[in-house]
PDB file of C-alpha atoms in Angstrom:
ATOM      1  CA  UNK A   1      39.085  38.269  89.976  1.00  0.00           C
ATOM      2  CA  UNK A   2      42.667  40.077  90.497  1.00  0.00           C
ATOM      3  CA  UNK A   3      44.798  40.718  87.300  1.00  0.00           C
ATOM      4  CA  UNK A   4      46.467  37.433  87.224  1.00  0.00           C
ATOM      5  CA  UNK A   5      43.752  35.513  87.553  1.00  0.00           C
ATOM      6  CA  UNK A   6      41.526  37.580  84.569  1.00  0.00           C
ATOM      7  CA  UNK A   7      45.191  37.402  82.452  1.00  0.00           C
ATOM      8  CA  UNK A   8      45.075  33.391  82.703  1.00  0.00           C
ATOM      9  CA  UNK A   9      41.705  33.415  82.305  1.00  0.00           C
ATOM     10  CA  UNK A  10      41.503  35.355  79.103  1.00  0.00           C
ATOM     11  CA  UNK A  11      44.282  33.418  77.930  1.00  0.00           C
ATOM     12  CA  UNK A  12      42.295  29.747  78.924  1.00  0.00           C
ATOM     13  CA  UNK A  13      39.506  31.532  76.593  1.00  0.00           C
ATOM     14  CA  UNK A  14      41.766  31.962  73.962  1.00  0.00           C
ATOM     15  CA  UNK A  15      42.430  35.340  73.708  1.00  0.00           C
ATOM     16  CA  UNK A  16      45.926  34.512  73.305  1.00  0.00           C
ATOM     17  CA  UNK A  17      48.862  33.501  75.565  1.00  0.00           C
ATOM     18  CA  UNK A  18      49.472  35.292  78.946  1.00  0.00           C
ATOM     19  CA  UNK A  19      51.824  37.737  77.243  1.00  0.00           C
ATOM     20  CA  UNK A  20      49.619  38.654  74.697  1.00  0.00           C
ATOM     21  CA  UNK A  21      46.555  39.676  77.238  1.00  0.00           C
ATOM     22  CA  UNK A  22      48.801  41.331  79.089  1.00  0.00           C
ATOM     23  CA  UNK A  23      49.653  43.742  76.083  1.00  0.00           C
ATOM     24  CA  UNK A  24      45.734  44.126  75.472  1.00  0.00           C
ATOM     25  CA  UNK A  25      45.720  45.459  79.274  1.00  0.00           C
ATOM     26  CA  UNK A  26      48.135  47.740  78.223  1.00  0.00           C
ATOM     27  CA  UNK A  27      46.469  48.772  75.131  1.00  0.00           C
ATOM     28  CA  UNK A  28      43.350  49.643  76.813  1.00  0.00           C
ATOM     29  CA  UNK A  29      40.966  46.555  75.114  1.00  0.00           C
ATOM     30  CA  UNK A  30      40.286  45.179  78.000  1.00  0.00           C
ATOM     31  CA  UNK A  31      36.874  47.019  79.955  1.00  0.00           C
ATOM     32  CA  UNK A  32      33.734  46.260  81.482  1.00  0.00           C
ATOM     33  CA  UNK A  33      30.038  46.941  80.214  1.00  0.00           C
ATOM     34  CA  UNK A  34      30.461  50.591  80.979  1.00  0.00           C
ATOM     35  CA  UNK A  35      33.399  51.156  78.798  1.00  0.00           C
ATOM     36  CA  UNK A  36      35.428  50.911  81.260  1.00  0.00           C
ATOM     37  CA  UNK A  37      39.044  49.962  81.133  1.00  0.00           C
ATOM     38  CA  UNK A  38      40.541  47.359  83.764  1.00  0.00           C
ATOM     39  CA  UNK A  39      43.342  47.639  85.513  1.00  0.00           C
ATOM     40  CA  UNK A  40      44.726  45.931  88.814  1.00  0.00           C
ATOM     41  CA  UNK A  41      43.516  43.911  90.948  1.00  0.00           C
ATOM     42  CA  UNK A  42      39.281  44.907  89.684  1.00  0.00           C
ATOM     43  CA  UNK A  43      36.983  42.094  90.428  1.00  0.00           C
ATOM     44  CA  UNK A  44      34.686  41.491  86.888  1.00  0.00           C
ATOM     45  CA  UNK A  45      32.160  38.510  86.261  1.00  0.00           C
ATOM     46  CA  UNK A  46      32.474  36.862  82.620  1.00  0.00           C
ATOM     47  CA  UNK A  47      29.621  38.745  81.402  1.00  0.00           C
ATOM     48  CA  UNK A  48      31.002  41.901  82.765  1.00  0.00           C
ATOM     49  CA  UNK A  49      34.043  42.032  80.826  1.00  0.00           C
ATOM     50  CA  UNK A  50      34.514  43.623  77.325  1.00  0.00           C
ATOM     51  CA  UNK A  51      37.126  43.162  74.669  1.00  0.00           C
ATOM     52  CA  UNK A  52      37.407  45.949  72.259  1.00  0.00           C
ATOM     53  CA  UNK A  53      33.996  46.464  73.729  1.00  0.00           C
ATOM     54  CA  UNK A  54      32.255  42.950  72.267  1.00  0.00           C
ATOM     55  CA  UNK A  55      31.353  40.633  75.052  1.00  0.00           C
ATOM     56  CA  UNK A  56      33.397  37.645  76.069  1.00  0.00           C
ATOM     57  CA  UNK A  57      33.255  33.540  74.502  1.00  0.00           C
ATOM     58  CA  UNK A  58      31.062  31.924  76.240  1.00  0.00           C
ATOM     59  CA  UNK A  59      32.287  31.119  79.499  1.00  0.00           C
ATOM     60  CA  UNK A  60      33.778  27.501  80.660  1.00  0.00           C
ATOM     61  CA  UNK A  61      31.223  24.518  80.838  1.00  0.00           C
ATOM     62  CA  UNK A  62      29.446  25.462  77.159  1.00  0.00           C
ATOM     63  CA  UNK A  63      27.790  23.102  75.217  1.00  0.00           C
ATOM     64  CA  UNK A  64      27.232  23.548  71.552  1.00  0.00           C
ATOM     65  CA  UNK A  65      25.545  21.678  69.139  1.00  0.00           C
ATOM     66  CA  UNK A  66      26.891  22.008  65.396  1.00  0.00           C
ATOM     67  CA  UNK A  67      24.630  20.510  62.338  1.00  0.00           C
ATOM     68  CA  UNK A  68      27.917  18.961  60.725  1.00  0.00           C
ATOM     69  CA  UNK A  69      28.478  18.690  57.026  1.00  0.00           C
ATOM     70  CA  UNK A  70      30.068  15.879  55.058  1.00  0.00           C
ATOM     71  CA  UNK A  71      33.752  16.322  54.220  1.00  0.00           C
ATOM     72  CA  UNK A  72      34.588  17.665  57.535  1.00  0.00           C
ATOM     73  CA  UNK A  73      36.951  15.368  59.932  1.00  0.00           C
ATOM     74  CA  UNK A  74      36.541  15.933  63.959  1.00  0.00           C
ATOM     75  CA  UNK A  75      40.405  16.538  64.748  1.00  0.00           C
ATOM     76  CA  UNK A  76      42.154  19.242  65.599  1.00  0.00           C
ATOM     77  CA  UNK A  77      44.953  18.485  63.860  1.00  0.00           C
ATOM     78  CA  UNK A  78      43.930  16.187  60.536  1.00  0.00           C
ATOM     79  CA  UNK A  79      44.674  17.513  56.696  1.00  0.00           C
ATOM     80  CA  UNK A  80      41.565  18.817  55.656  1.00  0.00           C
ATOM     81  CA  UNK A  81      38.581  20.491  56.382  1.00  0.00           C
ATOM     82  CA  UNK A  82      37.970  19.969  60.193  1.00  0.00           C
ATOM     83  CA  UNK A  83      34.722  21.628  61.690  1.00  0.00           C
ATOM     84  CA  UNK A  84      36.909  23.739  63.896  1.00  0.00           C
ATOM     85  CA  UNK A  85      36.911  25.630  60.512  1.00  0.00           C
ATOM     86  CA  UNK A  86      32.776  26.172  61.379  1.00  0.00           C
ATOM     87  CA  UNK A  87      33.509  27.691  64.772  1.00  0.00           C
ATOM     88  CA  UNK A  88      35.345  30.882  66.467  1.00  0.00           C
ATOM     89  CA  UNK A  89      38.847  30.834  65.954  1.00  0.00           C
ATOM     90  CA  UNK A  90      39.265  30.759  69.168  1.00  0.00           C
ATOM     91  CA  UNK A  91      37.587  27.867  69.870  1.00  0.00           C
ATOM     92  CA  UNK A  92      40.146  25.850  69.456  1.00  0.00           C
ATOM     93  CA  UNK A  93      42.463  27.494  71.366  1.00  0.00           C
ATOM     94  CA  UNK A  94      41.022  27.189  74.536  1.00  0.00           C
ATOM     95  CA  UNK A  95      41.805  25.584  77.808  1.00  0.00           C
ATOM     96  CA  UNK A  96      40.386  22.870  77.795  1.00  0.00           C
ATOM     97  CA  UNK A  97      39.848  22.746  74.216  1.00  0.00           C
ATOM     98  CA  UNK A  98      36.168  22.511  73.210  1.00  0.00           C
ATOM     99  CA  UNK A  99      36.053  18.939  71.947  1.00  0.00           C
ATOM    100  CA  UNK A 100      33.498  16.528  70.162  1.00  0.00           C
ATOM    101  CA  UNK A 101      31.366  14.641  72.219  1.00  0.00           C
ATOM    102  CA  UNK A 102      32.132  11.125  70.132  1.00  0.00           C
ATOM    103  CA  UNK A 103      32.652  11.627  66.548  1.00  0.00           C
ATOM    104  CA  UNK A 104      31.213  11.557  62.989  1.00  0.00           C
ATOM    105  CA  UNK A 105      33.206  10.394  60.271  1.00  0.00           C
ATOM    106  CA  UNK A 106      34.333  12.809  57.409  1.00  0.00           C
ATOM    107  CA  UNK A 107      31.135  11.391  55.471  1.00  0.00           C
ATOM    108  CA  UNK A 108      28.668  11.596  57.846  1.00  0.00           C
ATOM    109  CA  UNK A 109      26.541  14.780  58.177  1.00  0.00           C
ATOM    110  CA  UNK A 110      24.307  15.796  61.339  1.00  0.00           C
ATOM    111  CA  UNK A 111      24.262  16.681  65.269  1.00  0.00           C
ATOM    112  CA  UNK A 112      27.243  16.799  66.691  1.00  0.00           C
ATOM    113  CA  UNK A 113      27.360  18.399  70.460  1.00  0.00           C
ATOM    114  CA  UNK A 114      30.421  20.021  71.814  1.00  0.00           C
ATOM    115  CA  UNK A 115      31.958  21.233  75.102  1.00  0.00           C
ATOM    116  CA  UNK A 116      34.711  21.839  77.013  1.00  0.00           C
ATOM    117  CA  UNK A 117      33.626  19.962  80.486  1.00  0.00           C
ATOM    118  CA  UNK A 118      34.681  16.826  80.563  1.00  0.00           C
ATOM    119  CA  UNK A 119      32.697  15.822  83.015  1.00  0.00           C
ATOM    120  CA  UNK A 120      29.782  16.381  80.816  1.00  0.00           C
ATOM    121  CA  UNK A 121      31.390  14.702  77.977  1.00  0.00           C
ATOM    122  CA  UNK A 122      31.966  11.756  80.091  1.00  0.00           C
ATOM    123  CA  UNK A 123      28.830  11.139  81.165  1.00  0.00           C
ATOM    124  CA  UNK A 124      27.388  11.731  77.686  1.00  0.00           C
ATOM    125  CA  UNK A 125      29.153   9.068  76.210  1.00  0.00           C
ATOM    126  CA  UNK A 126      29.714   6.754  78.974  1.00  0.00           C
ATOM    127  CA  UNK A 127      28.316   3.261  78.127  1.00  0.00           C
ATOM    128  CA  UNK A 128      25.626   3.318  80.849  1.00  0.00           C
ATOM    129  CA  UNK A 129      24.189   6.351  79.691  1.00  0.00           C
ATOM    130  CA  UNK A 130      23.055   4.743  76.874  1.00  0.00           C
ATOM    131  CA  UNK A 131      21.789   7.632  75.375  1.00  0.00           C
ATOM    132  CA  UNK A 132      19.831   7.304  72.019  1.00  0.00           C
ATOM    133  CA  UNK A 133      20.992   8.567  69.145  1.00  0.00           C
ATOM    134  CA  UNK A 134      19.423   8.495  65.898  1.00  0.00           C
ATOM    135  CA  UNK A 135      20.603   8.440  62.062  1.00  0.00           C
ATOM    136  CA  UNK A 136      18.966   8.194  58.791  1.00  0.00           C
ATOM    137  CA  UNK A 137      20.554   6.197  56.047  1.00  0.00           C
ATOM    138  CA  UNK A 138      20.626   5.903  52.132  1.00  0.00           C
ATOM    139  CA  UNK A 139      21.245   2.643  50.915  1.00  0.00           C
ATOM    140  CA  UNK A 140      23.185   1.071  48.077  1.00  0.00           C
ATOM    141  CA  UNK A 141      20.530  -1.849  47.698  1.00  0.00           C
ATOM    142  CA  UNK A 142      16.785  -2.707  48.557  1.00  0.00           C
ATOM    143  CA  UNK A 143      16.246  -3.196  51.687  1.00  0.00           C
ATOM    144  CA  UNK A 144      15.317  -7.536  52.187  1.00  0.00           C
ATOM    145  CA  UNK A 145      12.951  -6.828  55.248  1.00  0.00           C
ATOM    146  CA  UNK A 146      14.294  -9.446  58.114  1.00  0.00           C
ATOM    147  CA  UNK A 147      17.582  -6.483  58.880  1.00  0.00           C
ATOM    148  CA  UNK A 148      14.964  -4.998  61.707  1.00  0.00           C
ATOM    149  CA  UNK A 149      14.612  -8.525  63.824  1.00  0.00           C
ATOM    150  CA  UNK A 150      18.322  -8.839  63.126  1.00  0.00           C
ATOM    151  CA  UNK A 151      19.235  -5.668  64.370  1.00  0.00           C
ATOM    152  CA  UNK A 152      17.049  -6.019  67.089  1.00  0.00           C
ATOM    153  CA  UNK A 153      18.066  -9.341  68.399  1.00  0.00           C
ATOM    154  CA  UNK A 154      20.766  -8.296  70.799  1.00  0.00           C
ATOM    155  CA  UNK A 155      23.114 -11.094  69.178  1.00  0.00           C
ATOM    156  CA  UNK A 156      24.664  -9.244  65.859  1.00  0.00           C
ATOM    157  CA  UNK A 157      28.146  -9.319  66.184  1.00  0.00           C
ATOM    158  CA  UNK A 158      30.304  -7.136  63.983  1.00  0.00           C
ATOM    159  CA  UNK A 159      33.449  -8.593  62.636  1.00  0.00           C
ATOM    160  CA  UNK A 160      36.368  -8.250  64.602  1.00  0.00           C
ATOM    161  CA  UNK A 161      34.046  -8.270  68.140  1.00  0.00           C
ATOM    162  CA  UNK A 162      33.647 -10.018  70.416  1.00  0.00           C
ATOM    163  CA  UNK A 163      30.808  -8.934  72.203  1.00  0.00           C
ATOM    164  CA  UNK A 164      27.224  -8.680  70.695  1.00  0.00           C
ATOM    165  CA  UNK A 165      25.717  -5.308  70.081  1.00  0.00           C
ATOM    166  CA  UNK A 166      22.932  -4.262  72.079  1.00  0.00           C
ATOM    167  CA  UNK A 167      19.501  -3.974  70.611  1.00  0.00           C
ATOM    168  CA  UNK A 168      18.550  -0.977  67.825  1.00  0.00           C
ATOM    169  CA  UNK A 169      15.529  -0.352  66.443  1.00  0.00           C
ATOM    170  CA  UNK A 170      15.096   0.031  62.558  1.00  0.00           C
ATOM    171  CA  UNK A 171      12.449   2.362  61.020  1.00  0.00           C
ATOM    172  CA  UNK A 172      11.772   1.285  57.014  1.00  0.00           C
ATOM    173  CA  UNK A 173      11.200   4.558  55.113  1.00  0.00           C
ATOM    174  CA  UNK A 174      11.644   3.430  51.630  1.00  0.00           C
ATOM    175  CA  UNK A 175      13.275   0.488  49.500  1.00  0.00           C
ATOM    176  CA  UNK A 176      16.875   2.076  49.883  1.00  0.00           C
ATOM    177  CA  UNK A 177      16.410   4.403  52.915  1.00  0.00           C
ATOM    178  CA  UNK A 178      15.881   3.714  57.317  1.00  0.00           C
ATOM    179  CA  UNK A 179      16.248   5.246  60.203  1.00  0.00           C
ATOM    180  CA  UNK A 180      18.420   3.553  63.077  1.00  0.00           C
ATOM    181  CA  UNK A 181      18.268   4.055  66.342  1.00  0.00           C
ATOM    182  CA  UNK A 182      21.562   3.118  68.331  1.00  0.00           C
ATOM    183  CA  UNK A 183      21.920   2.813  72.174  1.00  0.00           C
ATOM    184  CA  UNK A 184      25.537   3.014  72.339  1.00  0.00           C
ATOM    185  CA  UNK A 185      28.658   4.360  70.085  1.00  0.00           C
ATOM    186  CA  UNK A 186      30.872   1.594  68.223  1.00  0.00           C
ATOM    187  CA  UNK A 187      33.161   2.900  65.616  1.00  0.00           C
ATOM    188  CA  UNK A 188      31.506   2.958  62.287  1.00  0.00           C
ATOM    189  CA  UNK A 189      29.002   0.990  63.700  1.00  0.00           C
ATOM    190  CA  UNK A 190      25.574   2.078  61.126  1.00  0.00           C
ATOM    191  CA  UNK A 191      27.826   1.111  58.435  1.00  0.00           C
ATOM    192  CA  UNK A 192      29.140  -1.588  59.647  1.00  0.00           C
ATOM    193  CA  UNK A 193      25.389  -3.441  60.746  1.00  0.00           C
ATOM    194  CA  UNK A 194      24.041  -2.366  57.302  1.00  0.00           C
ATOM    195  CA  UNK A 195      27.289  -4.380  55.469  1.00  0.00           C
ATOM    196  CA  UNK A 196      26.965  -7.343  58.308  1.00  0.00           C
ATOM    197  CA  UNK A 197      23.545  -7.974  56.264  1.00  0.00           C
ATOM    198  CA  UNK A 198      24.865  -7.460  52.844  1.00  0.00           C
ATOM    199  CA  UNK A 199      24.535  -3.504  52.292  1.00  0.00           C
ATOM    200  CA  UNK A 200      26.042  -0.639  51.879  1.00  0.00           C
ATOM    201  CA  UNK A 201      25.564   3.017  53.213  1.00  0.00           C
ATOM    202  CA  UNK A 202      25.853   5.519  50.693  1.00  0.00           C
ATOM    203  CA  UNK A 203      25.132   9.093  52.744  1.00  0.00           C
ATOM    204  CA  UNK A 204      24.820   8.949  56.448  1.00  0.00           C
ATOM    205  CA  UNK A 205      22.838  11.547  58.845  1.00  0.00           C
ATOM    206  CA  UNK A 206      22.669  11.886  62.701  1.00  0.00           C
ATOM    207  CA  UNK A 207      18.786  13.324  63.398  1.00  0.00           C
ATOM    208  CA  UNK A 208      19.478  13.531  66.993  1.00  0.00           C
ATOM    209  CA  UNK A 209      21.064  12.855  70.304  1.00  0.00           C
ATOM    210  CA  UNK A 210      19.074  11.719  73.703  1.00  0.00           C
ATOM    211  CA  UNK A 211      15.838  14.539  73.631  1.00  0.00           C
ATOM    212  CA  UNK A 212      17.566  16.614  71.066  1.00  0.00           C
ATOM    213  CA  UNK A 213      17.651  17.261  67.504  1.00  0.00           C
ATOM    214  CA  UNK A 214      18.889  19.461  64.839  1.00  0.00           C
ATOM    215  CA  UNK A 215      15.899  21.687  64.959  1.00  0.00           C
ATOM    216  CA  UNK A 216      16.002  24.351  62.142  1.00  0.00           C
ATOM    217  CA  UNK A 217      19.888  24.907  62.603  1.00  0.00           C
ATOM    218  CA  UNK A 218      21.149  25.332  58.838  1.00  0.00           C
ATOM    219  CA  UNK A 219      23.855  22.900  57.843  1.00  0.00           C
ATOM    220  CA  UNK A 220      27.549  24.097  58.885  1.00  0.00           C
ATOM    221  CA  UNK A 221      26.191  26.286  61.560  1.00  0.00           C
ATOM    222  CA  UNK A 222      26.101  26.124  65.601  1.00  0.00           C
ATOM    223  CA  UNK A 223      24.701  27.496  68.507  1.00  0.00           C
ATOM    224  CA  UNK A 224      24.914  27.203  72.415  1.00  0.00           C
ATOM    225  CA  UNK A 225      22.318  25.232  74.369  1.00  0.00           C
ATOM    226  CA  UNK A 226      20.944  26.450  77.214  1.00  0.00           C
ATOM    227  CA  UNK A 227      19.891  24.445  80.977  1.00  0.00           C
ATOM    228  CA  UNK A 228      16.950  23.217  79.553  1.00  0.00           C
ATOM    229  CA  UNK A 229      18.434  21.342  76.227  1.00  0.00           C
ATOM    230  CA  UNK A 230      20.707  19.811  78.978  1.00  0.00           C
ATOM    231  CA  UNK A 231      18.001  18.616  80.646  1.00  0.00           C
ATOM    232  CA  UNK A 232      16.151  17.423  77.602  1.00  0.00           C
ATOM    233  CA  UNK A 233      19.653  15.720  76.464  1.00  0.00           C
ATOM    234  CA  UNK A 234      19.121  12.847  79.302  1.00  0.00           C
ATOM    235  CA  UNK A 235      15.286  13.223  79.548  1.00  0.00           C
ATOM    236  CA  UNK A 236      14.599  10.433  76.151  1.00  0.00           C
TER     237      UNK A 236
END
């Protein structure tokens, strides 16, 4: 790519604005895997490039899934903790932005998936996909036993709503805990089934998303998924 284009680039990654990149050109921090420095119009692929020798962010179209803690709020701008803090800096200063793929609340834990392709965030979330996604829930009170049939009746409606949600499955793993499995993305919506029956979620966990789960990814971390966790992302 010619100067221009690798200046607007770098500055899309987040390496700063145009100005600034330019001044790392002139600084000699921008190279290639050799050690290189670059200079006019040099063509470098993304994995070519160095920056005070350390290889580039990933490149444009990432995907990232972060095992969110409680007490974080997905915003960019919110008081707070916001789990931008739990990524690169730089993260959030890219062109397009790396954003949340739907949202957890600031007291829900779990997977949360990010990128920066829209297109893939789209079709993630769009209401045909209808992509599974599965929590685990602590209750205030004993489960009664009839919330499964009720949730998966296709005719709860939440208050407020005027359409009925669709069918979820309920999994019964103790007097006070269950796992719910949801097949589309209302706001608040686990808490908000669990109080339409007369309960009342104390800690909240998403488990997983379409074919993919947490894994052994440590709480407050993230990591970049590869073709294949795409593929196993629409595969459930």
């Amino acid at each position: 790519m010619s100067k221009v284009k690798l200046l607007r680039y770098l500055a899309n990654l987040g390496y700063g604005s145009r100005r600034d990149v330019l001044a790392m050109f002139a600084d000699g921090r921008i190279g290639d895997a050799a050690g290189e420095a670059l200079y006019g119009d040099d063509v470098r692929a993304h994995d070519d490039i160095r920056i005070d020798g350390e290889p580039l962010d990933p490149a444009p179209g990432l995907l990232l899934m972060l095992n969110k803690p409680t007490g974080y709020t997905c915003s960019t701008k919110d008081q707070g903790r916001l789990i931008y803090d739990l990524l690169p800096r730089r993260f959030r200063q890219r062109d397009p932005v790396v954003s949340p793929v739907g949202r957890l609340d600031r007291d829900t834990s779990g997977l949360l998936l990010m990128t920066d392709d829209g297109t893939l965030l789209h079709r993630i979330i769009a209401p045909k996909s209808k992509l599974p996604k599965v929590y685990r829930a602590r209750l205030a009170g004993d489960l009664r036993g009839d919330e499964g049939p009720v949730f998966a009746s296709g005719t709860l409606m939440l208050e407020g709503e005027k359409t009925p949600l669709l069918p979820a499955e309920l999994e019964v793993l103790s007097a006070r805990e269950a796992r719910l499995t949801l097949h589309e993305g209302r706001y608040h919506q686990v808490r908000r089934m669990f109080a339409a029956v007369g309960n009342h979620v104390e800690a909240l966990h998403r488990e997983r998303i379409g074919g993919l789960d947490l894994g052994d990814l440590p709480e407050g971390e993230w990591r970049l998924l590869g073709d294949d966790e795409r593929v196993r992302l629409f595969a459930a």
